[in-house]
């Protein structure tokens, strides 16, 4: 079990540490909450991924709700 946890940690360490320390990647956050998802945030994320495909230093992620449901889908 410990080896599996280490493997997962090593696989995602760069992405997670970037969020904490403002590391070497830029991120686009597209809301993954239910309100934004029902308003097509998945398609917005896919378009960002398509446009940023060549940019190795940009990560597109979908965290939970930003709390801006009335204005969604939201991206930061």
Short mmCIF file of N, CA and C in Angstrom, two decimals:
data_model
loop_
_atom_site.label_atom_id
_atom_site.label_comp_id
_atom_site.label_asym_id
_atom_site.label_seq_id
_atom_site.Cartn_x
_atom_site.Cartn_y
_atom_site.Cartn_z
N UNK A 1 0.83 -1.20 0.00
CA UNK A 1 0.00 0.00 0.00
C UNK A 1 0.86 1.26 0.00
N UNK A 2 1.92 1.27 0.81
CA UNK A 2 2.80 2.44 0.89
C UNK A 2 3.44 2.74 -0.46
N UNK A 3 3.86 1.69 -1.18
CA UNK A 3 4.47 1.90 -2.50
C UNK A 3 3.48 2.52 -3.49
N UNK A 4 2.24 2.09 -3.42
CA UNK A 4 1.22 2.64 -4.31
C UNK A 4 0.99 4.13 -4.00
N UNK A 5 0.96 4.48 -2.70
CA UNK A 5 0.79 5.88 -2.32
C UNK A 5 1.98 6.73 -2.79
N UNK A 6 3.18 6.20 -2.66
CA UNK A 6 4.37 6.92 -3.15
C UNK A 6 4.31 7.12 -4.66
N UNK A 7 3.84 6.11 -5.37
CA UNK A 7 3.72 6.19 -6.82
C UNK A 7 2.74 7.30 -7.22
N UNK A 8 1.60 7.36 -6.54
CA UNK A 8 0.61 8.40 -6.82
C UNK A 8 1.18 9.78 -6.48
N UNK A 9 1.84 9.89 -5.35
CA UNK A 9 2.44 11.16 -4.94
C UNK A 9 3.44 11.64 -5.99
N UNK A 10 4.31 10.76 -6.43
CA UNK A 10 5.33 11.14 -7.41
C UNK A 10 4.71 11.53 -8.75
N UNK A 11 3.64 10.86 -9.12
CA UNK A 11 2.99 11.15 -10.40
C UNK A 11 2.39 12.56 -10.43
N UNK A 12 1.81 13.00 -9.30
CA UNK A 12 1.11 14.28 -9.28
C UNK A 12 1.82 15.38 -8.50
N UNK A 13 3.02 15.13 -8.03
CA UNK A 13 3.71 16.07 -7.16
C UNK A 13 3.89 17.45 -7.81
N UNK A 14 4.34 17.49 -9.05
CA UNK A 14 4.58 18.77 -9.72
C UNK A 14 3.32 19.62 -9.82
N UNK A 15 2.21 18.99 -10.15
CA UNK A 15 0.96 19.74 -10.30
C UNK A 15 0.48 20.25 -8.94
N UNK A 16 0.49 19.39 -7.94
CA UNK A 16 0.01 19.78 -6.62
C UNK A 16 0.92 20.82 -5.98
N UNK A 17 2.23 20.62 -6.06
CA UNK A 17 3.15 21.58 -5.44
C UNK A 17 3.08 22.93 -6.14
N UNK A 18 2.75 22.94 -7.41
CA UNK A 18 2.58 24.19 -8.15
C UNK A 18 1.47 25.02 -7.55
N UNK A 19 0.37 24.39 -7.19
CA UNK A 19 -0.76 25.13 -6.60
C UNK A 19 -0.37 25.75 -5.27
N UNK A 20 0.39 25.04 -4.49
CA UNK A 20 0.75 25.51 -3.16
C UNK A 20 1.80 26.60 -3.22
N UNK A 21 2.81 26.43 -4.04
CA UNK A 21 3.96 27.32 -4.02
C UNK A 21 4.00 28.30 -5.20
N UNK A 22 2.99 28.29 -6.05
CA UNK A 22 3.02 29.19 -7.21
C UNK A 22 4.13 28.81 -8.18
N UNK A 23 4.37 27.54 -8.32
CA UNK A 23 5.49 26.97 -9.09
C UNK A 23 5.59 27.35 -10.54
N UNK A 24 6.05 26.42 -11.34
CA UNK A 24 6.44 26.70 -12.72
C UNK A 24 5.32 26.58 -13.74
N UNK A 25 4.15 26.17 -13.35
CA UNK A 25 3.04 26.03 -14.29
C UNK A 25 2.03 27.15 -14.12
N UNK A 26 1.35 27.46 -15.20
CA UNK A 26 0.18 28.33 -15.13
C UNK A 26 -1.04 27.44 -15.19
N UNK A 27 -2.09 27.86 -14.54
CA UNK A 27 -3.30 27.04 -14.52
C UNK A 27 -4.51 27.85 -14.94
N UNK A 28 -5.38 27.18 -15.67
CA UNK A 28 -6.70 27.72 -15.97
C UNK A 28 -7.67 26.82 -15.23
N UNK A 29 -8.45 27.43 -14.34
CA UNK A 29 -9.41 26.69 -13.53
C UNK A 29 -10.80 26.89 -14.13
N UNK A 30 -11.41 25.81 -14.56
CA UNK A 30 -12.76 25.85 -15.11
C UNK A 30 -13.66 25.13 -14.12
N UNK A 31 -14.63 25.84 -13.58
CA UNK A 31 -15.48 25.31 -12.52
C UNK A 31 -16.03 23.93 -12.88
N UNK A 32 -15.95 23.02 -11.93
CA UNK A 32 -16.48 21.68 -12.11
C UNK A 32 -17.71 21.42 -11.26
N UNK A 33 -18.28 22.49 -10.70
CA UNK A 33 -19.49 22.35 -9.89
C UNK A 33 -20.70 21.99 -10.75
N UNK A 34 -21.75 21.50 -10.13
CA UNK A 34 -22.90 21.00 -10.88
C UNK A 34 -23.60 22.09 -11.69
N UNK A 35 -23.69 23.31 -11.15
CA UNK A 35 -24.33 24.40 -11.88
C UNK A 35 -23.59 24.74 -13.16
N UNK A 36 -22.29 24.90 -13.05
CA UNK A 36 -21.48 25.23 -14.24
C UNK A 36 -21.42 24.06 -15.21
N UNK A 37 -21.35 22.84 -14.67
CA UNK A 37 -21.34 21.67 -15.55
C UNK A 37 -22.61 21.59 -16.37
N UNK A 38 -23.74 21.90 -15.75
CA UNK A 38 -25.01 21.87 -16.50
C UNK A 38 -25.09 23.01 -17.52
N UNK A 39 -24.24 24.01 -17.37
CA UNK A 39 -24.17 25.12 -18.33
C UNK A 39 -22.96 25.00 -19.25
N UNK A 40 -22.50 23.79 -19.46
CA UNK A 40 -21.50 23.47 -20.49
C UNK A 40 -20.06 23.82 -20.14
N UNK A 41 -19.69 23.78 -18.86
CA UNK A 41 -18.29 24.06 -18.51
C UNK A 41 -17.36 22.99 -19.07
N UNK A 42 -17.87 21.77 -19.28
CA UNK A 42 -17.04 20.72 -19.86
C UNK A 42 -16.58 21.12 -21.28
N UNK A 43 -17.47 21.67 -22.06
CA UNK A 43 -17.11 22.10 -23.42
C UNK A 43 -16.12 23.25 -23.38
N UNK A 44 -16.26 24.14 -22.40
CA UNK A 44 -15.32 25.25 -22.25
C UNK A 44 -13.94 24.72 -21.90
N UNK A 45 -13.89 23.77 -20.97
CA UNK A 45 -12.61 23.16 -20.61
C UNK A 45 -11.97 22.49 -21.84
N UNK A 46 -12.75 21.76 -22.60
CA UNK A 46 -12.23 21.09 -23.80
C UNK A 46 -11.66 22.11 -24.79
N UNK A 47 -12.32 23.25 -24.94
CA UNK A 47 -11.82 24.29 -25.85
C UNK A 47 -10.51 24.87 -25.34
N UNK A 48 -10.42 25.15 -24.02
CA UNK A 48 -9.15 25.60 -23.45
C UNK A 48 -8.05 24.58 -23.70
N UNK A 49 -8.36 23.29 -23.50
CA UNK A 49 -7.36 22.24 -23.73
C UNK A 49 -6.89 22.23 -25.18
N UNK A 50 -7.83 22.40 -26.09
CA UNK A 50 -7.49 22.44 -27.52
C UNK A 50 -6.57 23.63 -27.82
N UNK A 51 -6.93 24.80 -27.30
CA UNK A 51 -6.17 26.02 -27.57
C UNK A 51 -4.80 26.01 -26.91
N UNK A 52 -4.67 25.34 -25.77
CA UNK A 52 -3.42 25.35 -25.00
C UNK A 52 -2.60 24.08 -25.18
N UNK A 53 -3.00 23.24 -26.10
CA UNK A 53 -2.36 21.94 -26.31
C UNK A 53 -0.84 22.05 -26.50
N UNK A 54 -0.38 23.06 -27.17
CA UNK A 54 1.04 23.22 -27.45
C UNK A 54 1.81 23.85 -26.28
N UNK A 55 1.09 24.40 -25.32
CA UNK A 55 1.72 25.07 -24.17
C UNK A 55 1.92 24.06 -23.05
N UNK A 56 3.14 23.58 -22.87
CA UNK A 56 3.42 22.55 -21.87
C UNK A 56 3.38 23.10 -20.44
N UNK A 57 3.41 24.43 -20.28
CA UNK A 57 3.42 25.01 -18.94
C UNK A 57 2.04 25.47 -18.48
N UNK A 58 0.98 25.09 -19.21
CA UNK A 58 -0.37 25.45 -18.81
C UNK A 58 -1.15 24.18 -18.50
N UNK A 59 -1.77 24.15 -17.34
CA UNK A 59 -2.61 23.02 -16.94
C UNK A 59 -4.04 23.51 -16.82
N UNK A 60 -4.96 22.76 -17.40
CA UNK A 60 -6.38 23.07 -17.30
C UNK A 60 -6.95 22.11 -16.25
N UNK A 61 -7.55 22.66 -15.21
CA UNK A 61 -8.11 21.83 -14.15
C UNK A 61 -9.54 22.25 -13.84
N UNK A 62 -10.31 21.32 -13.29
CA UNK A 62 -11.70 21.58 -12.92
C UNK A 62 -11.89 21.29 -11.44
N UNK A 63 -11.70 22.31 -10.60
CA UNK A 63 -11.95 22.13 -9.17
C UNK A 63 -13.46 22.14 -8.91
N UNK A 64 -13.83 22.11 -7.66
CA UNK A 64 -15.25 22.20 -7.30
C UNK A 64 -15.79 23.60 -7.51
N UNK A 65 -16.94 23.83 -6.96
CA UNK A 65 -17.68 25.08 -7.15
C UNK A 65 -16.91 26.30 -6.63
N UNK A 66 -16.93 27.38 -7.41
CA UNK A 66 -16.32 28.65 -7.01
C UNK A 66 -17.30 29.51 -6.21
N UNK A 67 -18.57 29.13 -6.21
CA UNK A 67 -19.58 29.91 -5.51
C UNK A 67 -20.13 31.06 -6.33
N UNK A 68 -19.91 31.04 -7.62
CA UNK A 68 -20.40 32.09 -8.52
C UNK A 68 -21.40 31.52 -9.51
N UNK A 69 -22.25 30.65 -9.01
CA UNK A 69 -23.15 29.87 -9.86
C UNK A 69 -24.02 30.74 -10.79
N UNK A 70 -24.47 31.88 -10.29
CA UNK A 70 -25.35 32.72 -11.10
C UNK A 70 -24.63 33.31 -12.31
N UNK A 71 -23.30 33.33 -12.26
CA UNK A 71 -22.52 33.91 -13.35
C UNK A 71 -21.81 32.83 -14.16
N UNK A 72 -22.06 31.57 -13.87
CA UNK A 72 -21.31 30.47 -14.48
C UNK A 72 -21.75 30.16 -15.89
N UNK A 73 -20.95 29.39 -16.58
CA UNK A 73 -19.78 28.70 -16.08
C UNK A 73 -18.60 29.65 -15.86
N UNK A 74 -17.87 29.39 -14.80
CA UNK A 74 -16.77 30.27 -14.39
C UNK A 74 -15.42 29.68 -14.75
N UNK A 75 -14.50 30.57 -15.09
CA UNK A 75 -13.10 30.17 -15.34
C UNK A 75 -12.20 31.24 -14.75
N UNK A 76 -11.12 30.80 -14.16
CA UNK A 76 -10.14 31.72 -13.57
C UNK A 76 -8.78 31.40 -14.17
#
